[in-house]
XYZ file of C-alpha atoms in Angstrom:
384
model
C 40.579 40.657 62.488
C 38.264 42.716 60.342
C 38.781 46.441 59.786
C 36.829 47.589 62.832
C 38.640 45.186 65.118
C 42.017 46.224 63.725
C 41.266 49.878 64.409
C 40.216 49.129 67.951
C 43.288 47.017 68.579
C 45.509 49.668 66.986
C 44.183 52.271 69.397
C 44.736 49.878 72.282
C 48.349 49.447 71.170
C 48.816 53.216 71.163
C 47.540 53.340 74.736
C 50.050 50.641 75.680
C 52.756 52.752 74.016
C 51.859 55.897 75.950
C 55.082 55.810 78.014
C 57.171 55.502 74.844
C 55.318 58.282 73.034
C 55.652 60.570 76.052
C 59.321 59.639 76.415
C 60.052 60.665 72.825
C 58.124 63.914 73.167
C 59.816 64.824 76.452
C 63.334 63.819 75.444
C 63.327 65.730 72.162
C 61.738 68.742 73.826
C 64.464 68.765 76.486
C 67.245 68.326 73.904
C 66.387 70.604 70.959
C 68.769 70.345 68.014
C 68.991 72.393 64.843
C 68.594 70.930 61.368
C 71.339 68.489 60.298
C 72.573 68.448 63.904
C 69.868 66.162 65.354
C 72.318 63.545 66.627
C 70.550 62.876 69.924
C 67.065 62.819 68.405
C 68.055 60.515 65.562
C 69.850 58.137 67.929
C 66.899 58.079 70.331
C 64.365 57.237 67.625
C 66.610 54.617 66.022
C 67.125 52.935 69.376
C 63.402 52.798 70.190
C 62.466 51.452 66.764
C 65.184 48.798 67.015
C 63.770 47.744 70.376
C 60.463 47.065 68.603
C 62.134 44.893 65.956
C 62.274 47.475 63.187
C 65.233 47.185 60.872
C 66.948 50.576 61.029
C 69.479 51.848 58.526
C 70.988 55.052 57.229
C 68.848 56.644 54.563
C 70.783 59.345 52.714
C 74.023 59.598 54.723
C 75.860 61.430 51.961
C 73.604 64.459 52.463
C 71.857 63.966 55.821
C 73.706 61.808 58.352
C 70.878 62.185 60.881
C 68.256 60.789 58.503
C 67.189 57.153 58.760
C 64.826 54.536 57.381
C 63.225 51.940 59.646
C 61.073 49.098 58.336
C 59.017 46.253 59.751
C 57.381 43.323 57.969
C 57.244 42.248 54.354
C 53.595 42.725 53.483
C 52.444 43.989 50.084
C 51.034 47.335 51.260
C 53.795 49.908 51.818
C 52.839 52.579 54.373
C 55.197 55.310 55.544
C 55.185 57.440 58.676
C 57.268 60.607 58.484
C 59.152 61.767 61.565
C 60.562 65.284 61.926
C 62.735 66.284 64.855
C 64.690 69.482 64.194
C 64.168 72.508 66.415
C 64.484 76.266 65.981
C 67.326 78.534 67.157
C 66.918 79.842 70.706
C 63.250 78.828 71.126
C 63.610 75.061 70.714
C 60.635 72.979 69.581
C 58.465 75.957 68.715
C 57.043 74.070 65.745
C 56.288 70.927 67.727
C 58.527 68.520 65.827
C 59.105 66.602 69.053
C 55.409 65.682 68.912
C 55.577 64.837 65.194
C 58.329 62.319 65.929
C 56.406 60.918 68.899
C 53.188 60.508 66.900
C 54.794 58.975 63.816
C 57.012 56.523 65.683
C 54.205 55.593 68.071
C 51.719 55.065 65.240
C 54.207 52.981 63.249
C 54.957 50.672 66.163
C 51.254 50.291 66.976
C 50.355 49.596 63.353
C 53.192 47.076 63.024
C 51.747 45.190 65.999
C 48.404 44.656 64.261
C 49.075 44.494 60.525
C 50.677 41.048 60.572
C 51.793 40.049 57.089
C 49.487 42.530 55.368
C 51.829 45.512 55.204
C 55.385 46.718 55.356
C 55.634 49.582 57.834
C 58.185 52.315 57.185
C 59.390 55.140 59.392
C 61.472 57.855 57.766
C 63.583 60.093 59.947
C 63.517 63.417 58.140
C 65.952 66.096 59.402
C 66.102 69.823 58.766
C 62.492 70.544 57.796
C 62.910 74.091 59.075
C 65.864 74.842 56.779
C 67.035 72.863 53.762
C 64.321 70.198 53.969
C 65.720 66.672 53.844
C 62.518 65.409 52.233
C 63.353 67.472 49.143
C 66.550 65.484 48.669
C 64.959 62.215 49.740
C 62.074 62.635 47.288
C 64.424 63.494 44.438
C 66.458 60.345 45.156
C 63.500 57.967 45.112
C 63.294 57.255 48.835
C 59.484 57.405 48.906
C 58.727 55.999 45.450
C 57.660 52.530 46.610
C 55.127 53.765 49.160
C 51.382 53.338 48.746
C 50.890 56.235 51.158
C 52.751 58.415 53.648
C 51.470 60.497 56.534
C 52.298 62.677 59.490
C 50.359 64.996 61.761
C 51.626 68.481 62.522
C 50.867 70.292 65.784
C 48.677 73.368 65.413
C 46.706 75.946 67.369
C 43.033 76.418 68.268
C 41.459 73.614 66.231
C 42.476 70.349 64.626
C 42.103 70.630 60.853
C 42.312 68.594 57.684
C 43.081 69.692 54.142
C 44.616 72.795 52.683
C 47.908 73.050 50.858
C 51.269 74.790 51.182
C 53.218 77.282 49.130
C 55.900 76.120 46.753
C 59.032 78.100 47.561
C 62.513 78.461 46.077
C 64.441 81.191 47.953
C 66.839 83.228 45.857
C 69.811 85.436 46.742
C 70.826 88.300 44.476
C 74.383 89.651 44.629
C 74.937 92.826 42.614
C 78.565 93.692 41.853
C 79.800 97.161 40.866
C 83.011 99.142 41.303
C 84.167 100.838 44.469
C 85.131 104.518 44.661
C 85.279 107.409 47.112
C 81.989 109.272 47.123
C 83.825 112.618 46.736
C 86.122 111.608 43.902
C 85.410 114.174 41.124
C 86.741 111.982 38.341
C 85.955 108.380 39.224
C 82.445 107.654 40.423
C 82.476 103.865 40.409
C 79.399 101.711 39.923
C 77.062 101.692 42.897
C 75.909 98.130 43.588
C 73.475 99.329 46.245
C 71.792 101.734 43.828
C 71.454 98.831 41.416
C 69.891 96.632 44.048
C 67.483 99.361 45.167
C 66.407 99.898 41.576
C 65.859 96.177 41.188
C 63.882 96.039 44.442
C 61.488 98.728 43.180
C 61.036 97.041 39.809
C 60.457 93.713 41.540
C 57.604 95.354 43.465
C 56.151 96.642 40.201
C 56.512 93.201 38.606
C 54.682 91.608 41.527
C 51.589 93.658 40.676
C 51.372 91.881 37.305
C 51.171 88.366 38.742
C 47.832 86.638 38.276
C 48.162 83.740 40.746
C 48.546 83.723 44.522
C 52.129 84.277 45.540
C 54.469 85.708 48.156
C 57.662 87.683 47.640
C 59.502 88.786 50.755
C 62.954 90.355 50.666
C 65.669 91.704 52.951
C 68.921 93.480 52.117
C 71.707 91.641 53.920
C 74.647 93.657 52.604
C 74.735 97.200 51.283
C 78.238 98.533 51.698
C 80.901 99.035 54.334
C 81.040 102.819 54.889
C 78.899 105.761 53.748
C 81.863 107.512 52.102
C 82.650 104.517 49.908
C 80.620 103.623 46.815
C 79.414 100.030 47.513
C 80.841 97.541 45.060
C 78.649 94.755 46.451
C 75.032 94.595 47.576
C 73.111 91.469 48.528
C 69.401 90.728 48.876
C 67.717 87.526 49.982
C 64.191 86.813 48.796
C 61.647 84.154 49.620
C 59.671 83.590 46.427
C 56.530 81.491 46.694
C 53.450 80.428 44.746
C 50.570 78.034 45.307
C 51.673 76.020 42.277
C 55.200 74.762 41.734
C 54.776 75.180 37.975
C 53.842 78.864 38.272
C 56.808 79.488 40.539
C 59.387 77.635 38.475
C 58.139 78.320 34.954
C 56.793 81.873 35.296
C 57.950 83.776 38.366
C 61.561 82.734 38.738
C 62.537 83.073 35.051
C 60.906 86.514 34.924
C 62.592 87.676 38.131
C 66.020 86.432 37.094
C 65.670 88.175 33.730
C 64.629 91.399 35.482
C 67.697 91.265 37.748
C 69.987 90.849 34.748
C 68.336 93.734 32.893
C 68.648 96.100 35.865
C 72.284 95.138 36.400
C 73.035 95.835 32.735
C 71.336 99.244 32.920
C 73.680 100.241 35.757
C 76.808 98.741 34.242
C 76.928 96.210 37.078
C 76.700 92.440 37.148
C 74.525 90.111 39.173
C 74.972 86.652 40.628
C 71.944 84.580 41.650
C 71.892 81.591 43.939
C 69.091 79.436 45.336
C 70.214 79.282 48.957
C 67.590 76.685 49.869
C 66.125 73.897 47.694
C 62.748 73.922 45.996
C 59.894 73.077 48.353
C 56.990 71.969 46.171
C 53.353 72.679 46.967
C 51.444 70.231 49.143
C 48.851 67.939 47.550
C 46.737 66.284 50.243
C 45.209 63.011 49.071
C 41.406 63.306 49.018
C 40.730 59.744 50.184
C 43.170 60.016 53.059
C 41.525 63.264 54.118
C 38.213 61.395 54.367
C 39.906 58.668 56.399
C 41.352 61.250 58.799
C 37.956 62.928 59.122
C 36.405 59.594 60.080
C 39.274 58.836 62.448
C 39.018 62.151 64.293
C 35.252 61.765 64.516
C 35.580 58.276 65.992
C 38.136 59.624 68.474
C 35.826 62.535 69.457
C 38.368 65.084 68.253
C 36.675 68.198 66.866
C 38.131 69.319 63.552
C 37.690 71.763 60.700
C 38.140 71.144 56.981
C 40.307 73.675 55.165
C 39.694 74.782 51.595
C 41.968 73.158 49.041
C 43.798 76.456 48.446
C 44.225 77.370 52.114
C 47.948 77.914 52.702
C 50.107 79.737 55.200
C 53.643 78.362 54.995
C 55.808 75.918 53.090
C 56.946 72.387 53.888
C 59.133 69.751 52.299
C 56.250 67.305 52.785
C 54.982 68.909 49.583
C 57.802 67.193 47.705
C 56.733 63.824 49.131
C 53.152 64.494 48.042
C 54.347 64.796 44.446
C 55.598 61.190 44.399
C 53.113 59.298 46.596
C 49.792 59.778 48.384
C 50.171 61.990 51.429
C 48.010 63.583 54.078
C 49.227 65.987 56.767
C 46.477 67.178 59.119
C 47.142 69.534 62.021
C 46.200 68.642 65.581
C 45.461 71.258 68.200
C 47.990 71.427 71.053
C 46.974 74.810 72.478
C 44.909 77.942 72.053
C 45.782 81.484 70.984
C 49.364 80.528 70.184
C 51.370 80.977 67.005
C 53.944 78.584 65.596
C 57.605 79.540 65.958
C 57.021 81.305 69.268
C 58.007 80.576 72.850
C 54.360 79.915 73.703
C 54.140 77.221 71.018
C 57.312 75.590 72.328
C 55.751 75.481 75.796
C 52.608 73.873 74.347
C 54.739 71.267 72.561
C 56.098 70.214 75.945
C 52.802 70.383 77.820
C 50.682 67.567 79.164
C 47.899 68.544 76.765
C 50.313 68.445 73.844
C 51.350 64.905 74.732
C 47.747 63.822 75.214
C 46.991 65.126 71.727
C 49.966 63.179 70.411
C 48.173 60.018 71.537
C 45.080 61.099 69.619
C 47.196 61.807 66.556
C 48.938 58.436 66.715
C 45.578 56.667 66.994
C 44.237 58.611 64.014
C 47.209 57.597 61.873
C 46.820 53.936 62.801
C 43.145 54.060 61.845
C 43.986 55.692 58.512
C 46.633 53.040 57.820
C 43.984 50.355 58.385
C 41.644 52.163 55.980
C 44.356 52.095 53.318
C 44.758 48.350 53.830
C 41.034 47.869 53.224
C 40.821 49.829 49.967
C 39.285 47.736 47.178
C 42.315 48.302 44.959
C 44.565 46.687 47.589
C 42.456 43.540 48.022
C 44.217 42.936 51.313
C 41.778 43.511 54.147
C 38.036 42.962 54.008
C 35.460 45.075 55.756
């Protein structure tokens, strides 16, 4: 088959797989599981991939028992499809990860059916995207190093879109420690950890005004004392600290902020402990060629789409870490209108008939992009 024929056959295979894709979407939606607890989802996906002759194995069991790696074929081109399947507390699949899993697994099986000996098809089960981000650990341990490209499609609202980026983020917890005392003690006044934290919070706001690159700093005080008549000897603040560039975050912002916390603690006679309570999510780098391939794929599938500016960013994702070690593209596909991610309405859209229909479109787009990668001149695998 030439490239055009392979794309057509790939889309036909996705249509054949409609019951499987819908089954995945429905099952995960009906059985939402939090990050690192996705036992049912992981088992379901492993079982389906095994049924289609994928070799399935544990991926990083020492850190993420619900992660997996499935592979098919032994061709020279290594293409990965990333599956996410964790849900959110109380509101379930309000980020649409049930559809991500359905699209990625469906696309991988369809592509495996047409690529013959030209490619090795990989599916990576990636838990806990909403929390600690398994792809951070997996990227750091070389799981994706051999890939020529990796992809997934994320559900979105209003319009399908290609491009953009994500914020690098490395959340940090500050624990200020002082000395307790009764507020009315005339001789012993203690060291007020809450006062120290409040002082630091104000100076952090002042510091933020000096930053020259796009960033986000959001903070909450999670502990500030036990009783109003007792000088707090402990005060805790959690902060999400983000920048568009990983380097600016790690080499400029975080060192400055940590130094500021230590200086404020010293001024008050207190001490401070700092802990990154979630790992570093690096910024997303969408591959330019793959973005063109997705644009062509959506056009051929009659799916309207927008192209985001390179610096367009709203949130953070551990897919950014994958994009630092191999080519990656992560478009968004519309599953509803006037809905926001991480809401009950989005969860309903992720379980809707329209959402599942769009999952078929997404799976077809990924298959078409995988065929485009096979036909790149540098691969010398598939002719036009």
